[in-house]
Amino acid sequence: QVQLQESGPGLVKPSETLSLTCTVSGGSITDYSWSWIRQPPGKGLEWIGYFYYSEYSKYNPSLTSRVTISGDTSRNQFSLKLRSVTAADTAVYFCARGSGSGFYYYMDVWGKGTTVTVSS
Amino acid sequence: SSELTQDPAVSVALGQTVRITCQGDTLRNYFATWYQQRPGQAPLLVIYGRNNRPSGIPDRFSGSSSGNTASLTITGAQAEDEADYYCYSRDSSYNHWVFGGGTKLTVL
């Protein structure tokens, strides 16, 4: 059974880089795609992006200039880096496993989420 | 605002049927995926593709689509179905994915 666990600092200063890691157990990151999603306090879900290992990554157009998602097969982890953060980046960040066909995409395994606050 | 439009709130009497809708032009060509999110929890996949339920999702949940509208139907809503529901599908560029704004379902 695949399980995901997010980890990283809970507090990041404005203008710095938010870095989170998702550790995958029970499966390999070389299979499937792997996503990051966030949810600001009291608001809806926002797709950040995903990557298919050694193939390609896709990012939310509103974040693409600041975000990188990458994987580390030696640790079976994938990571999120979001640069130049502001208070608007304060959110619960989720990692998830994704799959799909040409006509749909779904995320069937999710981490529990980690809260990141951007504040000085 | 999201490119996928959902009603902010819907209510249903216990045991009755409720339909939660998601509108967007890309839904004419792509299926919606549906997630349930209870307070303080991660989203849970409930419907994907034409009308597929992951293992463990009750069969009272079903999905359908017509034109630019995708629907999640709960037949015989239970108290535990009270949650936020999000649709998810292609954005207008057909190159990325986007969530709808979410619908808060209240079971009366």
Short mmCIF file of C-alpha atoms in Angstrom, two decimals:
data_model
loop_
_atom_site.label_atom_id
_atom_site.label_comp_id
_atom_site.label_asym_id
_atom_site.label_seq_id
_atom_site.Cartn_x
_atom_site.Cartn_y
_atom_site.Cartn_z
CA GLN A 1 0.00 0.00 0.00
CA VAL A 2 1.51 3.28 -1.13
CA GLN A 3 1.84 6.00 1.47
CA LEU A 4 3.05 9.57 1.12
CA GLN A 5 4.49 11.85 3.81
CA GLU A 6 5.26 15.53 3.40
CA SER A 7 8.06 17.15 5.37
CA GLY A 8 9.76 20.52 5.55
CA PRO A 9 9.86 23.81 7.44
CA GLY A 10 6.56 25.10 8.75
CA LEU A 11 7.70 28.71 8.61
CA VAL A 12 9.40 30.48 5.72
CA LYS A 13 10.40 34.13 5.50
CA PRO A 14 9.09 36.34 2.69
CA SER A 15 11.29 36.36 -0.43
CA GLU A 16 12.93 33.07 0.54
CA THR A 17 12.47 29.61 -0.98
CA LEU A 18 9.90 27.16 0.29
CA SER A 19 11.27 23.61 0.13
CA LEU A 20 9.18 20.53 0.83
CA THR A 21 9.85 16.82 0.41
CA CYS A 22 7.40 13.99 -0.11
CA THR A 23 8.62 10.54 0.91
CA VAL A 24 7.00 7.66 -0.92
CA SER A 25 6.72 4.25 0.74
CA GLY A 26 5.28 1.09 -0.75
CA GLY A 27 5.95 2.16 -4.32
CA SER A 28 8.54 3.72 -6.60
CA ILE A 29 8.62 7.27 -7.91
CA THR A 30 9.75 5.86 -11.25
CA ASP A 31 6.16 4.68 -11.66
CA TYR A 32 3.19 7.03 -12.02
CA SER A 33 3.30 10.82 -11.85
CA TRP A 34 3.74 12.81 -8.67
CA SER A 35 1.97 16.04 -7.81
CA TRP A 36 1.92 18.92 -5.40
CA ILE A 37 -1.33 20.66 -4.49
CA ARG A 38 -1.92 23.43 -1.97
CA GLN A 39 -4.84 24.93 -0.09
CA PRO A 40 -4.69 28.42 1.44
CA PRO A 41 -6.53 28.81 4.74
CA GLY A 42 -10.28 28.70 4.20
CA LYS A 43 -9.92 28.41 0.42
CA GLY A 44 -10.06 25.78 -2.28
CA LEU A 45 -7.49 23.45 -3.77
CA GLU A 46 -4.84 24.69 -6.19
CA TRP A 47 -2.85 22.38 -8.43
CA ILE A 48 0.83 23.34 -8.31
CA GLY A 49 2.28 20.84 -10.76
CA TYR A 50 3.51 17.32 -11.36
CA PHE A 51 6.37 15.36 -12.81
CA TYR A 52 6.86 12.03 -14.49
CA TYR A 53 10.29 10.75 -13.51
CA SER A 54 12.89 11.27 -16.27
CA GLU A 55 10.20 12.49 -18.63
CA TYR A 56 8.73 15.89 -18.00
CA SER A 57 7.22 18.26 -15.51
CA LYS A 58 4.21 20.53 -15.82
CA TYR A 59 3.42 23.47 -13.61
CA ASN A 60 0.47 25.74 -12.93
CA PRO A 61 0.94 28.70 -15.31
CA SER A 62 0.47 31.13 -12.44
CA LEU A 63 3.41 29.58 -10.57
CA THR A 64 5.68 28.31 -13.33
CA SER A 65 8.25 31.09 -13.00
CA ARG A 66 8.82 30.23 -9.32
CA VAL A 67 8.34 26.49 -8.97
CA THR A 68 10.41 23.35 -9.52
CA ILE A 69 9.29 19.78 -8.84
CA SER A 70 11.90 17.04 -9.01
CA GLY A 71 12.58 13.52 -7.82
CA ASP A 72 15.35 11.58 -6.04
CA THR A 73 15.17 7.87 -6.79
CA SER A 74 17.91 7.02 -4.27
CA ARG A 75 15.65 8.22 -1.49
CA ASN A 76 12.34 7.54 -3.27
CA GLN A 77 11.33 11.12 -2.63
CA PHE A 78 10.14 14.04 -4.69
CA SER A 79 10.40 17.67 -3.79
CA LEU A 80 8.82 21.07 -4.28
CA LYS A 81 10.76 24.30 -4.42
CA LEU A 82 8.83 27.58 -4.57
CA ARG A 83 10.98 30.67 -4.83
CA SER A 84 10.38 34.25 -3.74
CA VAL A 85 7.47 33.41 -1.47
CA THR A 86 4.98 35.91 -0.12
CA ALA A 87 2.17 35.69 2.41
CA ALA A 88 -0.09 34.51 -0.43
CA ASP A 89 1.89 31.25 -0.48
CA THR A 90 0.76 30.40 3.05
CA ALA A 91 -1.17 27.15 2.71
CA VAL A 92 -1.45 23.48 3.50
CA TYR A 93 0.70 21.67 0.95
CA PHE A 94 -0.24 18.16 -0.17
CA CYS A 95 1.70 15.67 -2.24
CA ALA A 96 -0.13 13.03 -4.24
CA ARG A 97 0.31 10.17 -6.70
CA GLY A 98 -1.28 10.67 -10.07
CA SER A 99 -2.39 8.65 -13.04
CA GLY A 100 -4.71 8.96 -15.98
CA SER A 101 -5.47 8.54 -19.63
CA GLY A 102 -5.61 11.10 -22.38
CA PHE A 103 -9.04 12.26 -21.23
CA TYR A 104 -8.70 12.44 -17.48
CA TYR A 105 -6.15 12.61 -14.69
CA TYR A 106 -6.62 11.64 -11.09
CA MET A 107 -4.68 11.62 -7.85
CA ASP A 108 -5.51 8.52 -5.87
CA VAL A 109 -3.03 8.55 -2.98
CA TRP A 110 -2.46 11.70 -0.93
CA GLY A 111 -0.24 12.71 1.92
CA LYS A 112 -1.85 14.20 4.99
CA GLY A 113 -0.57 17.66 4.17
CA THR A 114 1.83 20.03 5.84
CA THR A 115 1.14 23.62 6.84
CA VAL A 116 3.55 26.28 5.62
CA THR A 117 3.30 29.83 6.87
CA VAL A 118 5.14 32.67 5.17
CA SER A 119 5.98 35.33 7.71
CA SER A 120 8.93 37.31 8.96
CA SER B 1 -11.80 32.52 -10.43
CA SER B 2 -11.55 28.95 -11.62
CA GLU B 3 -12.13 27.83 -15.19
CA LEU B 4 -14.31 25.11 -13.72
CA THR B 5 -17.40 26.55 -12.04
CA GLN B 6 -19.11 24.92 -9.09
CA ASP B 7 -21.97 26.09 -6.90
CA PRO B 8 -20.46 27.24 -3.61
CA ALA B 9 -22.97 25.38 -1.47
CA VAL B 10 -25.61 22.69 -1.83
CA SER B 11 -27.80 21.00 0.75
CA VAL B 12 -29.66 17.70 0.79
CA ALA B 13 -31.97 15.96 3.22
CA LEU B 14 -30.65 12.78 4.76
CA GLY B 15 -31.35 9.85 2.46
CA GLN B 16 -32.23 11.97 -0.54
CA THR B 17 -30.37 12.37 -3.83
CA VAL B 18 -28.14 15.33 -4.60
CA ARG B 19 -26.30 16.37 -7.74
CA ILE B 20 -23.17 18.50 -7.56
CA THR B 21 -22.23 20.11 -10.85
CA CYS B 22 -19.08 21.43 -12.49
CA GLN B 23 -19.18 23.58 -15.61
CA GLY B 24 -16.40 24.37 -18.05
CA ASP B 25 -15.75 24.34 -21.77
CA THR B 26 -13.01 21.72 -21.49
CA LEU B 27 -15.53 19.28 -20.05
CA ARG B 28 -16.88 18.80 -23.56
CA ASN B 29 -13.66 16.87 -24.30
CA TYR B 30 -12.32 15.74 -20.92
CA PHE B 31 -13.81 13.93 -17.97
CA ALA B 32 -13.95 15.49 -14.55
CA THR B 33 -12.35 13.87 -11.54
CA TRP B 34 -14.15 14.35 -8.23
CA TYR B 35 -12.66 14.67 -4.74
CA GLN B 36 -14.29 14.75 -1.34
CA GLN B 37 -12.60 16.72 1.44
CA ARG B 38 -13.71 16.64 5.03
CA PRO B 39 -12.48 19.38 7.40
CA GLY B 40 -8.86 18.97 8.36
CA GLN B 41 -8.33 16.03 6.02
CA ALA B 42 -6.64 15.43 2.71
CA PRO B 43 -8.87 15.16 -0.35
CA LEU B 44 -10.24 11.72 -1.18
CA LEU B 45 -10.72 10.53 -4.75
CA VAL B 46 -14.35 9.48 -5.29
CA ILE B 47 -14.91 9.44 -9.07
CA TYR B 48 -12.57 9.43 -12.08
CA GLY B 49 -12.91 8.85 -15.79
CA ARG B 50 -16.30 8.13 -17.28
CA ASN B 51 -17.72 6.87 -13.96
CA ASN B 52 -15.07 4.94 -12.04
CA ARG B 53 -15.05 4.55 -8.28
CA PRO B 54 -11.87 3.65 -6.42
CA SER B 55 -12.00 0.69 -4.10
CA GLY B 56 -13.80 1.58 -0.88
CA ILE B 57 -15.98 4.35 -2.31
CA PRO B 58 -19.67 3.52 -1.81
CA ASP B 59 -21.76 2.91 -4.90
CA ARG B 60 -24.09 5.75 -3.94
CA PHE B 61 -21.48 8.00 -5.59
CA SER B 62 -21.67 8.24 -9.37
CA GLY B 63 -20.42 10.54 -12.10
CA SER B 64 -21.89 11.70 -15.39
CA SER B 65 -21.34 14.31 -18.04
CA SER B 66 -23.39 16.23 -20.60
CA GLY B 67 -22.08 18.99 -22.80
CA ASN B 68 -19.97 21.35 -20.73
CA THR B 69 -21.27 20.06 -17.40
CA ALA B 70 -19.98 17.21 -15.27
CA SER B 71 -22.01 15.97 -12.33
CA LEU B 72 -21.38 14.03 -9.16
CA THR B 73 -24.54 12.37 -7.88
CA ILE B 74 -24.98 11.00 -4.38
CA THR B 75 -27.99 8.70 -4.24
CA GLY B 76 -29.21 8.40 -0.67
CA ALA B 77 -26.93 10.93 1.00
CA GLN B 78 -25.56 10.00 4.40
CA ALA B 79 -24.43 12.21 7.23
CA GLU B 80 -20.82 11.29 6.55
CA ASP B 81 -21.11 12.68 3.03
CA GLU B 82 -21.16 16.21 4.43
CA ALA B 83 -17.95 17.66 3.04
CA ASP B 84 -16.44 19.88 0.36
CA TYR B 85 -16.43 18.44 -3.14
CA TYR B 86 -14.01 19.52 -5.87
CA CYS B 87 -14.00 18.75 -9.56
CA TYR B 88 -10.72 18.63 -11.49
CA SER B 89 -10.04 18.64 -15.20
CA ARG B 90 -8.19 20.38 -18.03
CA ASP B 91 -7.77 24.14 -18.08
CA SER B 92 -8.68 26.23 -21.11
CA SER B 93 -5.19 25.87 -22.60
CA TYR B 94 -5.71 22.09 -22.65
CA ASN B 95 -2.16 21.90 -21.37
CA HIS B 96 -2.63 21.96 -17.59
CA TRP B 97 -5.05 20.82 -14.94
CA VAL B 98 -7.26 22.89 -12.65
CA PHE B 99 -9.62 22.44 -9.71
CA GLY B 100 -13.09 23.84 -9.54
CA GLY B 101 -13.82 26.25 -6.72
CA GLY B 102 -15.47 23.56 -4.63
CA THR B 103 -18.99 22.88 -3.36
CA LYS B 104 -19.80 22.63 0.32
CA LEU B 105 -22.40 19.90 0.80
CA THR B 106 -24.61 20.05 3.87
CA VAL B 107 -26.68 17.01 4.81
CA LEU B 108 -29.77 18.11 6.72
#
